[in-house]
Amino acid sequence: MTDPLDMLEVALTEARAGLAEGGIPIGAALIAADGTVLGRGHNRRVQDDDPSVHGETAAFRNAGRQRDYRSTTMVTTLSPCWYCSGLIRQFGIGAVVIGESRTFTGGHDWLAEHGVRVTLLDDERCAAMMEEFIVARPELWNEDIGIPLDPG
């Protein structure tokens, strides 16, 4: 699997699983150069009561230790936040495939500026899933992207 749309299907399946579990619908996968899925995962902040389990971090952890990440691709349904962008840079992941950035624009421009190959698909399915989620659960979405709750 080396086609970006095929890779995105893995991440979309994960995002749908997260939504079905009552969580935030963001999915990701780490893919080897030959198309092998090394790890896949979805945002589990709600399910695990752990703010560090984003889709990309779950996929990264599930991939296990790799000797070299330069030839790998992180595919994600949503533009990676700064935390996940940092992970991509820290470990030298060579490419990122992004489902959409309409609902949230994270650090993908910064990644591109630092040599990461970025493919932005602007996939309608990813955007619609996030738009519906944001309308249905704005408080959870705001928590996920770091907008403080109104104490009043």
CSV table of C-alpha atoms in Angstrom, one decimal:
chain,number,residue,atom,x,y,z
A,1,MET,CA,0.0,0.0,0.0
A,2,THR,CA,1.8,3.1,-1.2
A,3,ASP,CA,-1.1,5.1,-2.7
A,4,PRO,CA,-2.0,7.9,-0.3
A,5,LEU,CA,-5.7,7.2,-0.6
A,6,ASP,CA,-5.2,3.6,0.3
A,7,MET,CA,-3.2,4.7,3.3
A,8,LEU,CA,-5.9,7.1,4.3
A,9,GLU,CA,-8.4,4.2,4.4
A,10,VAL,CA,-6.5,2.7,7.3
A,11,ALA,CA,-6.6,6.0,9.2
A,12,LEU,CA,-10.3,6.5,8.4
A,13,THR,CA,-11.1,3.0,9.8
A,14,GLU,CA,-9.3,4.0,13.0
A,15,ALA,CA,-11.1,7.4,13.2
A,16,ARG,CA,-14.4,5.7,12.9
A,17,ALA,CA,-13.5,3.2,15.6
A,18,GLY,CA,-12.6,6.1,17.9
A,19,LEU,CA,-15.9,7.8,17.3
A,20,ALA,CA,-17.8,4.5,17.9
A,21,GLU,CA,-16.0,4.2,21.3
A,22,GLY,CA,-17.2,7.7,22.3
A,23,GLY,CA,-13.9,9.4,21.6
A,24,ILE,CA,-12.5,12.0,19.2
A,25,PRO,CA,-12.6,10.7,15.5
A,26,ILE,CA,-8.9,11.1,14.6
A,27,GLY,CA,-7.1,8.0,13.2
A,28,ALA,CA,-3.6,7.4,12.0
A,29,ALA,CA,-1.1,4.8,10.8
A,30,LEU,CA,2.6,4.5,10.4
A,31,ILE,CA,3.4,2.9,7.0
A,32,ALA,CA,6.7,1.4,5.8
A,33,ALA,CA,8.2,2.3,2.5
A,34,ASP,CA,7.0,-1.0,1.0
A,35,GLY,CA,3.4,-0.2,2.1
A,36,THR,CA,3.3,-2.4,5.2
A,37,VAL,CA,1.2,-1.0,8.1
A,38,LEU,CA,3.7,-0.9,11.0
A,39,GLY,CA,1.2,0.5,13.5
A,40,ARG,CA,-2.3,2.0,13.5
A,41,GLY,CA,-4.3,3.8,16.2
A,42,HIS,CA,-6.8,6.4,17.0
A,43,ASN,CA,-7.2,9.2,19.5
A,44,ARG,CA,-8.0,7.6,22.9
A,45,ARG,CA,-7.8,10.7,25.1
A,46,VAL,CA,-11.4,10.1,26.3
A,47,GLN,CA,-11.3,6.3,26.4
A,48,ASP,CA,-8.1,6.1,28.4
A,49,ASP,CA,-8.4,9.4,30.3
A,50,ASP,CA,-4.9,10.1,28.9
A,51,PRO,CA,-4.3,13.4,27.1
A,52,SER,CA,-1.2,12.1,25.4
A,53,VAL,CA,-2.9,9.4,23.3
A,54,HIS,CA,-3.5,11.2,20.0
A,55,GLY,CA,-4.1,9.2,16.8
A,56,GLU,CA,-0.5,9.7,15.7
A,57,THR,CA,1.0,8.8,19.0
A,58,ALA,CA,-1.1,5.7,19.2
A,59,ALA,CA,-0.1,4.6,15.7
A,60,PHE,CA,3.6,5.3,16.6
A,61,ARG,CA,3.5,3.4,19.8
A,62,ASN,CA,1.7,0.4,18.2
A,63,ALA,CA,4.4,0.3,15.5
A,64,GLY,CA,7.0,-0.6,18.1
A,65,ARG,CA,10.6,0.4,17.8
A,66,GLN,CA,12.0,0.9,14.3
A,67,ARG,CA,15.6,1.4,13.5
A,68,ASP,CA,15.0,4.2,11.1
A,69,TYR,CA,11.9,6.3,10.5
A,70,ARG,CA,13.0,8.3,7.4
A,71,SER,CA,11.4,6.0,4.9
A,72,THR,CA,8.1,5.8,6.8
A,73,THR,CA,4.9,7.7,6.3
A,74,MET,CA,2.6,8.9,9.0
A,75,VAL,CA,-1.0,9.0,7.6
A,76,THR,CA,-3.6,10.9,9.7
A,77,THR,CA,-7.1,12.0,9.1
A,78,LEU,CA,-6.5,15.5,10.5
A,79,SER,CA,-3.5,17.9,10.2
A,80,PRO,CA,-1.2,16.9,13.1
A,81,CYS,CA,-1.2,19.1,16.1
A,82,TRP,CA,2.1,20.6,17.4
A,83,TYR,CA,2.5,17.7,19.8
A,84,CYS,CA,2.2,15.1,17.0
A,85,SER,CA,4.2,17.3,14.6
A,86,GLY,CA,7.0,17.3,17.2
A,87,LEU,CA,6.9,13.5,17.3
A,88,ILE,CA,7.2,13.4,13.5
A,89,ARG,CA,10.2,15.7,13.6
A,90,GLN,CA,11.8,14.1,16.6
A,91,PHE,CA,11.9,10.7,15.1
A,92,GLY,CA,12.6,11.8,11.5
A,93,ILE,CA,9.5,10.4,9.9
A,94,GLY,CA,10.0,11.2,6.2
A,95,ALA,CA,6.5,11.8,5.0
A,96,VAL,CA,3.0,12.7,6.2
A,97,VAL,CA,-0.3,12.1,4.4
A,98,ILE,CA,-3.1,14.3,5.8
A,99,GLY,CA,-6.8,13.6,5.3
A,100,GLU,CA,-7.9,17.2,5.9
A,101,SER,CA,-6.9,20.5,7.5
A,102,ARG,CA,-10.1,22.5,7.1
A,103,THR,CA,-11.3,21.9,10.6
A,104,PHE,CA,-7.9,22.2,12.2
A,105,THR,CA,-4.5,23.3,10.8
A,106,GLY,CA,-1.7,22.0,12.9
A,107,GLY,CA,2.0,22.0,12.2
A,108,HIS,CA,2.1,20.5,8.7
A,109,ASP,CA,3.5,23.7,7.1
A,110,TRP,CA,6.2,23.7,9.7
A,111,LEU,CA,6.9,20.0,8.9
A,112,ALA,CA,7.2,20.8,5.2
A,113,GLU,CA,9.6,23.7,5.9
A,114,HIS,CA,11.8,21.2,7.7
A,115,GLY,CA,12.0,18.6,4.9
A,116,VAL,CA,9.1,16.3,5.7
A,117,ARG,CA,7.1,15.4,2.5
A,118,VAL,CA,3.5,16.5,3.2
A,119,THR,CA,0.6,15.4,1.1
A,120,LEU,CA,-2.7,17.1,1.9
A,121,LEU,CA,-5.6,15.2,0.4
A,122,ASP,CA,-8.5,17.5,1.5
A,123,ASP,CA,-10.7,14.4,1.8
A,124,GLU,CA,-14.4,15.2,2.1
A,125,ARG,CA,-15.0,12.1,4.4
A,126,CYS,CA,-12.5,13.2,6.9
A,127,ALA,CA,-13.7,16.8,6.9
A,128,ALA,CA,-17.4,15.8,7.2
A,129,MET,CA,-16.6,13.4,10.1
A,130,MET,CA,-14.8,16.2,12.0
A,131,GLU,CA,-17.4,18.9,11.2
A,132,GLU,CA,-20.2,16.6,12.5
A,133,PHE,CA,-18.2,15.8,15.7
A,134,ILE,CA,-17.4,19.4,16.4
A,135,VAL,CA,-21.1,20.4,16.2
A,136,ALA,CA,-22.1,17.4,18.4
A,137,ARG,CA,-19.3,17.7,21.0
A,138,PRO,CA,-17.8,21.2,20.9
A,139,GLU,CA,-16.7,21.0,24.5
A,140,LEU,CA,-14.7,17.8,23.9
A,141,TRP,CA,-13.3,19.3,20.7
A,142,ASN,CA,-12.2,22.5,22.5
A,143,GLU,CA,-10.6,20.4,25.2
A,144,ASP,CA,-8.7,18.3,22.6
A,145,ILE,CA,-7.2,21.3,20.8
A,146,GLY,CA,-6.4,23.2,24.0
A,147,ILE,CA,-9.1,25.9,24.1
A,148,PRO,CA,-9.8,26.5,27.8
A,149,LEU,CA,-13.3,26.0,29.0
A,150,ASP,CA,-15.3,29.0,30.1
A,151,PRO,CA,-15.3,28.9,33.9
A,152,GLY,CA,-18.4,31.1,34.1
